[in-house]
XYZ file of C-alpha atoms in Angstrom:
698
model
C 0.854 12.058 -9.765
C 3.911 13.040 -11.715
C 3.900 13.208 -15.464
C 5.859 10.422 -17.042
C 8.623 12.878 -17.874
C 11.612 10.663 -17.415
C 14.897 10.738 -19.325
C 15.790 7.929 -21.707
C 17.468 5.005 -20.061
C 21.228 5.165 -19.948
C 23.860 2.674 -18.778
C 24.536 3.112 -15.101
C 25.994 1.287 -12.163
C 22.654 0.934 -10.414
C 20.899 -1.144 -13.038
C 18.613 -4.041 -12.229
C 19.750 -7.638 -12.533
C 19.010 -9.953 -15.384
C 17.797 -12.252 -12.635
C 14.597 -10.221 -12.302
C 13.250 -12.217 -15.240
C 14.052 -15.621 -13.782
C 11.475 -17.866 -12.228
C 11.842 -18.460 -8.543
C 13.136 -21.763 -7.233
C 9.653 -23.061 -6.484
C 8.602 -22.700 -10.078
C 6.184 -19.877 -9.522
C 6.481 -17.367 -12.313
C 4.948 -13.914 -12.442
C 3.314 -13.114 -15.779
C 1.664 -10.051 -14.244
C 4.833 -8.329 -12.993
C 4.494 -4.601 -13.675
C 7.036 -2.740 -15.728
C 9.445 -0.500 -13.865
C 7.937 2.906 -13.257
C 8.896 5.462 -15.833
C 10.541 3.164 -18.364
C 7.724 1.383 -20.155
C 6.709 3.441 -23.179
C 3.959 1.795 -25.234
C 3.027 5.160 -26.731
C 5.497 7.527 -28.410
C 4.305 10.402 -26.250
C 4.448 8.689 -22.888
C 7.967 9.376 -21.740
C 11.153 7.459 -22.341
C 12.760 7.336 -25.744
C 11.702 9.856 -28.429
C 9.471 8.295 -31.046
C 10.472 8.054 -34.670
C 9.648 11.385 -36.255
C 9.278 13.035 -32.858
C 10.500 16.670 -32.833
C 12.675 15.863 -29.823
C 16.366 15.222 -30.385
C 19.073 13.586 -28.336
C 21.689 15.913 -26.954
C 25.056 15.231 -25.464
C 23.638 15.300 -21.959
C 21.567 12.217 -22.759
C 18.209 13.940 -22.390
C 15.429 14.632 -24.846
C 14.563 18.339 -24.899
C 11.043 19.086 -26.045
C 10.660 21.369 -29.013
C 14.365 22.245 -29.243
C 15.700 21.638 -32.772
C 19.114 23.149 -31.944
C 21.508 23.146 -29.008
C 19.900 23.585 -25.615
C 19.884 27.218 -24.421
C 21.580 28.245 -21.220
C 19.783 28.039 -17.905
C 17.551 25.289 -16.463
C 16.173 22.940 -19.094
C 13.014 21.003 -18.206
C 13.049 17.319 -18.931
C 9.348 17.132 -19.647
C 6.932 14.992 -21.697
C 5.476 15.621 -25.145
C 1.775 15.065 -25.709
C -0.697 13.638 -23.228
C 0.201 11.607 -20.159
C -0.792 8.003 -20.079
C -3.577 6.601 -17.916
C -2.627 4.545 -14.894
C -1.993 0.850 -15.593
C -5.110 -1.297 -15.367
C -5.244 -3.265 -12.150
C -5.552 -7.016 -12.659
C -9.031 -8.210 -11.844
C -8.064 -11.676 -10.754
C -8.167 -14.651 -13.078
C -11.753 -14.568 -14.200
C -14.312 -16.766 -12.476
C -12.637 -19.945 -11.221
C -14.954 -22.906 -10.877
C -16.101 -23.654 -7.368
C -15.737 -27.354 -6.799
C -18.328 -29.968 -5.872
C -21.357 -28.275 -7.439
C -24.171 -30.779 -7.788
C -27.243 -28.877 -8.847
C -28.876 -31.957 -10.298
C -29.036 -33.775 -6.980
C -30.206 -32.930 -3.476
C -27.543 -30.311 -2.858
C -28.213 -26.673 -3.583
C -25.572 -25.260 -5.972
C -22.632 -24.123 -3.872
C -21.602 -21.526 -6.411
C -25.026 -19.874 -6.258
C -25.070 -19.924 -2.474
C -21.597 -18.458 -2.121
C -22.221 -15.742 -4.699
C -25.374 -14.856 -2.826
C -23.370 -14.635 0.381
C -20.504 -12.656 -1.083
C -22.805 -10.379 -3.018
C -24.286 -9.247 0.261
C -20.992 -7.542 1.049
C -21.380 -5.355 -2.013
C -24.929 -4.421 -1.054
C -23.899 -3.636 2.506
C -21.012 -1.508 1.321
C -23.078 0.518 -1.112
C -23.303 -1.330 -4.403
C -21.004 -2.091 -7.290
C -18.306 0.330 -8.285
C -18.273 2.402 -11.427
C -14.758 2.504 -12.751
C -13.417 5.985 -13.256
C -10.769 6.435 -15.898
C -7.873 8.479 -14.508
C -7.827 12.035 -15.803
C -5.223 12.753 -18.424
C -2.657 15.358 -17.645
C -1.624 18.471 -19.538
C 1.928 19.495 -20.112
C 4.004 22.584 -19.872
C 7.336 24.030 -20.976
C 9.421 27.140 -20.375
C 11.603 28.128 -17.485
C 11.916 30.516 -14.573
C 14.574 33.218 -14.546
C 17.980 31.792 -13.688
C 19.135 32.776 -10.241
C 15.601 33.610 -9.071
C 12.958 30.906 -9.356
C 10.307 33.267 -7.973
C 10.039 35.378 -11.124
C 6.459 36.431 -11.864
C 6.591 36.012 -15.658
C 5.008 32.683 -16.482
C 4.383 31.435 -19.988
C 3.920 27.730 -19.457
C 0.625 25.891 -19.313
C -1.938 24.220 -21.528
C -5.718 24.041 -21.581
C -5.522 20.828 -19.559
C -3.157 22.327 -16.984
C -3.555 26.118 -16.905
C -0.485 27.931 -15.677
C -0.552 29.503 -12.252
C -3.724 27.735 -11.090
C -4.144 25.057 -8.481
C -4.659 21.632 -10.096
C -7.605 21.006 -7.765
C -9.277 24.245 -8.892
C -9.237 23.384 -12.576
C -9.912 19.707 -11.721
C -7.364 18.357 -14.173
C -7.043 15.383 -11.834
C -8.133 14.430 -8.335
C -6.794 12.619 -5.315
C -7.030 8.876 -5.946
C -9.583 7.856 -3.327
C -11.684 10.904 -4.176
C -11.725 9.934 -7.843
C -13.290 6.566 -7.008
C -15.714 7.998 -4.490
C -17.085 10.322 -7.177
C -19.010 7.384 -8.621
C -22.637 6.505 -7.864
C -21.389 3.709 -5.624
C -19.335 6.252 -3.707
C -22.392 8.445 -3.267
C -24.291 5.466 -1.848
C -21.534 4.810 0.663
C -21.641 8.393 1.894
C -25.254 7.949 2.983
C -24.236 5.308 5.530
C -21.166 7.037 6.983
C -20.963 7.723 10.743
C -21.966 11.224 11.794
C -19.841 13.753 13.696
C -18.659 13.066 17.211
C -16.268 14.009 19.977
C -13.122 12.921 21.788
C -13.192 11.071 25.117
C -10.606 10.507 27.831
C -9.592 7.130 26.461
C -10.521 4.498 23.870
C -12.601 2.428 26.299
C -14.528 5.491 27.426
C -15.191 6.452 23.809
C -16.360 2.927 22.992
C -18.694 2.797 25.991
C -20.258 6.177 25.191
C -20.732 5.627 21.460
C -23.909 4.254 19.933
C -23.472 2.544 16.566
C -26.255 3.840 14.327
C -24.976 2.940 10.850
C -26.456 -0.019 9.009
C -24.175 -3.042 9.216
C -24.306 -6.828 9.395
C -21.384 -6.898 11.822
C -21.921 -7.368 15.530
C -21.677 -4.047 17.362
C -19.022 -5.392 19.696
C -16.274 -2.819 20.412
C -13.612 -5.455 21.071
C -14.292 -7.131 17.729
C -14.360 -3.728 16.042
C -10.985 -2.751 17.499
C -9.478 -6.114 16.544
C -10.718 -5.814 12.965
C -9.483 -2.245 12.433
C -6.187 -2.174 14.330
C -4.913 -5.524 13.041
C -4.883 -7.580 9.866
C -7.484 -9.961 11.213
C -9.115 -11.409 14.294
C -7.755 -14.504 16.016
C -8.947 -16.198 19.210
C -5.643 -15.318 20.907
C -5.992 -11.668 19.902
C -9.478 -11.401 21.409
C -8.229 -13.050 24.582
C -5.374 -10.526 24.848
C -7.642 -7.497 24.385
C -10.157 -8.774 26.933
C -7.444 -9.617 29.465
C -5.455 -6.370 29.104
C -8.349 -4.027 28.440
C -8.684 -1.927 25.283
C -6.723 1.055 26.612
C -3.731 -1.009 27.762
C -3.750 -3.118 24.592
C -3.628 -0.008 22.381
C -0.828 1.500 24.466
C 1.160 -1.723 24.095
C 0.597 -1.736 20.330
C 1.892 1.844 20.151
C 5.119 0.652 21.782
C 5.898 -2.309 19.499
C 9.567 -2.687 20.437
C 8.470 -4.079 23.774
C 6.388 -6.841 22.173
C 8.213 -10.120 21.724
C 8.668 -11.451 18.182
C 6.445 -14.296 17.106
C 7.630 -17.622 15.719
C 6.746 -16.441 12.223
C 8.988 -13.390 12.653
C 11.879 -15.403 14.044
C 11.720 -17.623 10.972
C 12.368 -14.606 8.750
C 16.025 -15.551 9.170
C 15.240 -18.144 6.484
C 14.982 -15.342 3.896
C 18.710 -14.882 3.240
C 18.721 -11.652 1.227
C 16.863 -9.805 3.988
C 19.994 -9.983 6.138
C 22.156 -8.293 3.494
C 22.979 -4.608 3.453
C 22.675 -2.475 0.329
C 26.410 -2.751 -0.229
C 26.316 -6.538 0.144
C 23.437 -6.766 -2.332
C 25.484 -4.745 -4.800
C 28.656 -6.746 -4.246
C 26.869 -10.100 -4.502
C 24.539 -9.280 -7.380
C 26.141 -11.750 -9.822
C 26.041 -14.576 -7.314
C 22.460 -13.799 -6.330
C 21.523 -13.491 -9.977
C 22.909 -16.969 -10.679
C 20.888 -18.318 -7.759
C 17.682 -16.695 -9.046
C 17.448 -14.625 -5.871
C 15.029 -11.735 -5.862
C 15.663 -9.536 -2.805
C 12.782 -7.184 -3.518
C 10.378 -10.125 -3.603
C 11.803 -11.626 -0.448
C 11.104 -8.253 1.183
C 7.461 -8.566 0.136
C 7.446 -12.160 1.423
C 8.750 -10.923 4.784
C 6.098 -8.212 4.927
C 3.354 -10.768 4.327
C 4.782 -12.977 7.097
C 4.671 -10.079 9.556
C 1.115 -9.236 8.584
C 0.014 -12.801 9.281
C 2.033 -13.678 12.391
C 3.445 -10.571 14.068
C 2.102 -9.544 17.470
C 2.936 -5.935 16.503
C -0.218 -5.749 14.452
C -0.959 -2.015 14.683
C 2.631 -1.294 13.671
C 2.260 -3.530 10.605
C -1.017 -1.833 9.693
C 0.775 1.520 9.834
C 3.683 0.185 7.765
C 1.168 -0.786 5.098
C -0.501 2.634 5.399
C 2.786 4.475 4.822
C 3.726 2.129 1.983
C 0.647 3.429 0.182
C 1.018 7.057 1.301
C 4.789 7.444 0.716
C 4.873 4.829 -1.980
C 7.926 3.348 -3.643
C 7.119 0.226 -5.637
C 9.023 -2.944 -4.806
C 9.384 -3.860 -8.473
C 11.164 -0.794 -9.800
C 14.501 -0.889 -11.594
C 16.760 -0.714 -8.559
C 14.321 -2.158 -6.049
C 16.318 -5.372 -5.832
C 19.168 -3.414 -4.251
C 17.543 -0.474 -2.483
C 13.926 -1.236 -1.589
C 14.660 -3.332 1.491
C 16.759 -0.524 2.957
C 13.934 1.921 2.258
C 11.566 -0.406 4.086
C 13.825 -0.663 7.143
C 15.468 2.775 7.309
C 12.580 4.977 6.209
C 9.143 3.378 6.577
C 9.610 1.029 9.529
C 11.964 3.350 11.379
C 9.404 6.161 11.397
C 6.038 4.371 11.027
C 4.943 5.317 14.555
C 7.314 8.261 14.891
C 7.595 11.545 12.995
C 6.263 11.863 9.478
C 8.409 14.953 8.741
C 11.479 12.912 9.671
C 10.240 10.065 7.465
C 9.812 12.379 4.479
C 13.226 13.983 4.976
C 14.814 10.524 5.192
C 12.941 9.352 2.090
C 14.213 12.318 0.093
C 17.803 11.274 0.856
C 17.314 7.591 0.130
C 18.606 6.020 -3.101
C 15.328 4.106 -3.589
C 13.203 7.239 -3.926
C 15.887 9.184 -5.802
C 16.121 6.409 -8.410
C 12.405 5.558 -8.505
C 11.418 9.146 -9.365
C 14.534 10.016 -11.376
C 15.801 12.652 -8.956
C 19.313 11.274 -9.301
C 19.289 12.510 -12.923
C 18.004 16.012 -12.116
C 20.552 18.804 -12.220
C 20.497 22.554 -12.580
C 20.879 22.485 -16.375
C 18.455 19.574 -16.947
C 15.738 19.531 -14.304
C 13.428 16.566 -13.753
C 10.315 17.461 -11.786
C 9.021 13.958 -10.861
C 10.042 13.929 -7.202
C 9.241 17.614 -6.695
C 5.682 17.036 -7.905
C 5.132 13.858 -5.911
C 6.486 15.486 -2.756
C 3.648 17.990 -3.071
C 0.846 16.016 -4.666
C 1.221 12.616 -3.010
C 3.627 12.802 -0.077
C 2.575 16.023 1.665
C -0.069 18.692 0.971
C -2.012 16.713 -1.626
C -3.600 17.784 -4.891
C -5.970 20.073 -2.969
C -3.165 21.481 -0.838
C -2.875 24.844 -2.549
C 0.284 24.448 -4.632
C 0.490 25.729 -8.204
C 2.616 24.790 -11.174
C 5.316 27.406 -10.395
C 5.618 25.851 -6.919
C 6.439 22.499 -8.517
C 9.071 24.089 -10.723
C 10.736 25.999 -7.935
C 10.768 22.911 -5.733
C 12.341 20.922 -8.560
C 15.052 23.556 -8.932
C 15.711 23.602 -5.191
C 16.036 19.807 -5.010
C 18.683 19.494 -7.729
C 22.029 18.065 -6.717
C 20.753 15.039 -4.827
C 21.851 11.772 -6.363
C 23.230 8.263 -5.935
C 26.835 7.165 -6.284
C 28.291 3.749 -5.484
C 25.002 2.725 -3.947
C 24.827 5.640 -1.520
C 23.116 9.002 -1.345
C 25.345 11.879 -2.427
C 24.906 15.628 -2.792
C 26.592 17.213 -5.783
C 26.841 20.959 -5.195
C 27.979 21.597 -8.769
C 24.610 20.234 -9.996
C 22.517 22.194 -7.477
C 20.577 25.232 -8.643
C 21.534 28.327 -6.643
C 18.991 31.101 -6.368
C 15.966 32.330 -4.467
C 12.904 30.049 -4.256
C 9.397 30.463 -2.908
C 7.168 27.411 -2.569
C 3.794 27.486 -0.830
C 4.940 30.269 1.479
C 8.375 28.764 2.046
C 11.038 31.258 1.009
C 14.768 30.668 0.956
C 17.692 32.585 -0.522
C 19.362 29.278 -1.430
C 22.467 31.238 -2.311
C 25.219 29.366 -0.511
C 27.965 27.412 -2.213
C 28.462 25.465 1.014
C 27.082 21.938 0.374
C 25.870 21.585 3.975
C 23.896 24.826 3.768
C 22.470 23.888 0.377
C 21.319 20.524 1.724
C 19.927 22.207 4.822
C 17.811 24.431 2.580
C 16.271 21.361 0.922
C 15.664 19.673 4.288
C 14.042 22.854 5.609
C 11.676 22.871 2.629
C 10.792 19.162 3.038
C 10.112 19.708 6.750
C 8.004 22.770 5.893
C 5.693 20.889 3.536
C 5.542 17.879 5.909
C 4.190 20.138 8.678
C 2.020 22.291 6.403
C -1.674 22.590 7.423
C -2.688 20.963 4.133
C -0.434 17.988 4.919
C -2.012 17.700 8.351
C -5.430 17.532 6.690
C -4.270 15.107 4.000
C -2.648 12.696 6.480
C -5.711 12.978 8.731
C -8.067 12.260 5.832
C -5.992 9.258 4.774
C -5.802 7.822 8.302
C -9.527 8.321 8.859
C -10.213 6.603 5.548
C -8.017 3.657 6.536
C -9.374 3.212 10.063
C -12.945 4.556 10.049
C -14.833 4.858 6.774
C -14.412 5.436 3.063
C -16.237 8.704 3.747
C -14.919 9.781 7.166
C -16.711 12.617 8.993
C -15.170 16.057 8.641
C -15.317 16.455 12.413
C -12.859 13.578 12.856
C -10.547 14.692 10.053
C -10.357 18.192 11.547
C -9.582 16.799 14.999
C -6.841 14.513 13.701
C -5.337 17.337 11.653
C -5.245 19.575 14.704
C -3.429 16.874 16.698
C -0.963 16.377 13.834
C -0.194 20.113 13.731
C 0.040 20.501 17.506
C 2.477 17.582 17.714
C 4.495 18.642 14.640
C 3.734 15.526 12.662
C 4.185 12.899 15.379
C 1.973 9.925 14.577
C 1.258 8.282 17.949
C -0.743 11.262 19.279
C -2.798 11.282 16.071
C -3.603 7.587 16.429
C -4.531 8.027 20.081
C -6.877 10.871 19.110
C -8.398 8.528 16.526
C -9.008 5.726 19.026
C -10.434 8.181 21.578
C -12.946 9.555 19.057
C -16.537 8.429 18.907
C -16.433 8.387 15.087
C -13.995 5.467 15.172
C -16.263 3.397 17.371
C -19.369 4.397 15.392
C -17.916 3.158 12.086
C -18.585 -0.563 12.581
C -18.692 -2.414 9.259
C -17.867 0.635 7.152
C -14.664 -0.765 5.646
C -14.368 -3.660 3.200
C -11.184 -5.701 3.151
C -9.080 -5.241 0.055
C -7.856 -8.486 -1.607
C -4.561 -8.644 0.291
C -6.318 -7.893 3.584
C -8.917 -10.594 2.913
C -6.252 -13.211 2.277
C -4.139 -12.278 5.307
C -7.225 -12.239 7.539
C -8.096 -15.702 6.261
C -4.677 -17.108 7.200
C -4.968 -15.474 10.611
C -8.461 -16.666 11.476
C -7.679 -20.222 10.362
C -4.677 -20.364 12.696
C -2.131 -21.352 10.053
C 1.274 -22.114 11.611
C 4.596 -21.069 9.993
C 6.006 -24.559 10.567
C 5.960 -27.059 7.732
C 3.361 -29.799 7.740
C 4.556 -33.317 8.644
C 3.317 -34.281 5.169
C 5.695 -31.872 3.486
C 8.308 -33.295 1.144
C 11.135 -30.765 0.845
C 12.225 -31.093 -2.759
C 13.968 -27.729 -2.914
C 17.408 -27.593 -1.340
C 17.805 -23.888 -2.054
C 14.867 -22.582 -0.046
C 13.108 -23.693 3.093
C 9.430 -24.691 3.173
C 8.712 -21.437 5.038
C 10.332 -19.331 2.300
C 8.501 -21.217 -0.445
C 5.196 -20.979 1.366
C 5.491 -17.207 1.693
C 6.282 -16.933 -2.013
C 3.156 -18.937 -2.803
C 1.032 -16.482 -0.807
C 2.852 -13.595 -2.488
C 2.129 -15.017 -5.943
C -1.538 -15.505 -5.082
C -1.736 -11.866 -4.015
C -0.258 -10.890 -7.371
C -3.071 -12.843 -9.011
C -5.536 -10.872 -6.927
C -3.900 -7.592 -8.016
C -2.964 -6.441 -4.516
C 0.251 -7.174 -2.621
C 2.572 -5.145 -0.378
C 4.316 -2.314 -2.263
C 2.857 -3.663 -5.505
C 1.433 -0.571 -7.187
C 3.880 0.317 -9.992
C 3.030 4.029 -9.964
C 3.876 6.322 -7.022
C 0.296 6.908 -5.869
C 0.060 3.621 -3.967
C -3.079 1.500 -3.793
C -6.492 3.126 -3.328
C -8.073 2.575 0.076
C -11.784 2.662 -0.757
C -14.110 -0.223 -1.515
C -15.320 0.970 -4.919
C -11.774 0.663 -6.297
C -11.695 -3.079 -5.638
C -15.062 -4.456 -6.749
C -14.365 -7.472 -8.948
C -16.326 -10.707 -9.076
C -13.314 -12.596 -10.388
C -11.072 -11.393 -7.567
C -13.718 -12.206 -4.966
C -14.237 -15.774 -6.197
C -10.482 -16.263 -6.539
C -10.146 -15.302 -2.872
C -12.854 -17.747 -1.858
C -11.120 -20.550 -3.735
C -7.855 -19.728 -1.998
C -9.682 -19.974 1.339
C -10.738 -23.468 0.266
C -7.138 -24.351 -0.545
C -6.021 -23.219 2.900
C -8.797 -25.131 4.639
C -7.892 -28.288 2.742
C -4.225 -27.891 3.728
C -3.048 -28.514 0.184
C 0.082 -26.358 0.590
C 2.141 -28.397 3.009
C 4.792 -25.687 3.484
C 2.709 -24.590 6.477
C 0.722 -26.432 9.106
C -3.046 -26.006 8.944
C -5.718 -26.740 11.509
C -8.022 -29.380 9.984
C -11.433 -27.741 9.452
C -13.154 -30.425 11.549
C -11.014 -29.302 14.510
C -11.713 -25.553 14.265
C -14.516 -26.026 16.799
C -13.340 -27.893 19.890
C -16.639 -29.667 20.573
C -18.751 -29.635 17.394
C -22.531 -29.663 18.014
C -24.452 -32.668 16.763
C -26.946 -30.758 14.584
C -26.136 -28.830 11.414
C -27.701 -25.526 12.473
C -25.908 -25.420 15.811
C -22.635 -26.418 14.133
C -22.911 -23.524 11.656
C -23.472 -21.161 14.599
C -20.417 -22.473 16.442
C -18.220 -22.391 13.338
C -19.356 -18.838 12.531
C -18.442 -17.690 16.027
C -15.040 -19.282 15.586
C -14.278 -17.834 12.138
C -15.984 -14.419 12.085
C -16.710 -13.784 15.770
C -20.511 -13.802 15.511
C -23.487 -15.829 14.400
C -24.863 -15.219 10.927
C -28.364 -14.084 10.041
C -31.069 -16.672 9.431
C -30.879 -16.070 5.680
C -27.105 -16.443 5.598
C -27.247 -19.512 7.796
C -29.760 -21.155 5.468
C -27.553 -20.398 2.464
C -24.642 -22.130 4.170
C -26.780 -25.108 5.100
C -27.691 -25.220 1.418
C -24.026 -25.531 0.568
C -23.981 -28.749 2.594
C -27.414 -29.816 1.385
C -28.785 -30.443 4.882
C -31.492 -29.021 7.136
C -30.720 -27.194 10.364
C -32.006 -30.106 12.427
C -30.024 -32.756 10.564
C -27.525 -34.812 12.529
C -23.919 -34.224 11.494
C -20.515 -35.398 12.659
C -17.353 -33.294 13.113
C -16.754 -33.347 9.342
C -20.276 -32.004 8.712
C -20.912 -35.345 7.023
C -17.990 -34.664 4.671
C -18.922 -31.038 3.864
C -16.941 -29.185 6.542
C -14.443 -27.630 4.112
C -17.220 -26.312 1.868
C -19.183 -25.001 4.863
C -16.173 -23.220 6.366
C -15.273 -21.729 2.984
C -18.820 -20.441 2.611
C -18.601 -18.714 6.000
C -15.352 -17.095 4.870
C -17.236 -15.839 1.789
C -19.790 -14.076 3.974
C -19.963 -10.291 4.453
C -18.870 -10.831 8.055
C -15.427 -11.895 6.810
C -15.203 -9.401 3.936
C -15.996 -6.442 6.192
C -13.648 -5.116 8.834
């Protein structure tokens, strides 16, 4: 990830609104909102303003030049940090351990808290044990410059012990890829022992499913339809299972890969009730004062809309891929400028290319104001070069930390990319700020010697396309996709196959996904992924059949926003409590996608309590199926009822031990007679099932 080497904040036209600090109309505040990337400076050597007594000085160009007591010398000047980089912000771990209601350990009932913790704890055991937190590696710094007019000069004097000059970061292990850093723990090693073995590709997904034997240890039913529904969507619903069975797995996947032909759901049609989502970037800029007075937060409405699509859209595989790219090519929603530009980035970059061409997505991203502002590229020019975007393009957005690039590659890329900026809310190229001279980056060589703006821009685009189709990028994208869809420790055989498809198809994503679904490793990985907090909550809304329409009991006391808009914001705020929401990571590495990064008892219990809130229908902004009506014809005995309710909520019956724990929640024997309300305990019983490993795993 890039060093926090950002220039001090200066007045500009593209500032955020004062309204970012206002509470929303429904009264939900956000005490956990992250600071804008690159501008929070709790330590004097962590970027931003020079500290008192710091050897840096302010120059007329508005930048702080490290170690330069006099006027800046001629040639490229590196806007770099002083001292050590800061560790990544700590992820919120929920709100502690909320009390689970209705515990009565003194009477006949077994303690519900104990039973549910026993159930939920099984998920950790199944997935390989508790995580060991790994502190992010601190980064070294460098200074100096390449020869003006030729960035490929061989004389290199920069580097520190933490980041030796001229060596690959992965070789000296100054820092690692995010998922890899978590998987280096003992818990990660335990997970590797239960990963699916190597495999092969079949003629189609159904053929691969039929020919694959699931040999890994898992509590999930080894049902290929359930497995596909869990991995290719945000959660199983009865209607989803019916569709897959009726269409067949092959036809269903083909339809999901062509999402424009799928009709919008009611929940998507109601997105018209989020007014700022219909505004263009220019309209958001022009109306900022009015929206500020109204307490509008366009970047949060964009997150609200994303959550709605995850819950209700029929284009589920597309939404899964949108979430994947929002972590891979990450631009935080809550950055200074996100209120104007992030929705356009979502529509014109991520969603436009989510199932298309990744090289085209990366080229588009590098010309979008959101990314140029987020990583300070708009302030990078030939005489004051900021390397943030150049580094992230290599480390996070293409070849990866193990991709073979060295520190001089980052510098030459940063020089090549100068001149791109933002003016009046739009991308602009300023040829007078573009470095002109030969560059060589990871085998890409360009004279870059034209004064013609179109040719200069074409040189940058050619470089971005080069790294997006690089063999290391193919491997990195393949590894990330296999981690998302198969296992936290995906087999090398699958990664190699996906990378080959990516290269053969020049970065087109649909062929890579089809190779994935036709591979035996995908079908062998049942139960090898644990839902992250956001995924758990969305899956809960989906399996409980929550409707986007307001409940008849709802009293609309807010004339500014509809019940639908307020309900989405409530879900959004709960996800913030859980520490995981769409586009929520403040730093450009996106959220980790492995189980050991998310182990938190407080977060788990908080999620269970939210499931109880949904079951009880307390939030009347939506319509909820009463828990006693989840099963059409409830059996008359407690044991049979638990079986039927488990089939309805998690698609399978639970083990005898798990079933007995849930009966303990209700304080009844399996043979006891119960009514549709489980003798008044139906909400607690359903919540306990949603705390089981069968709902946590996907």
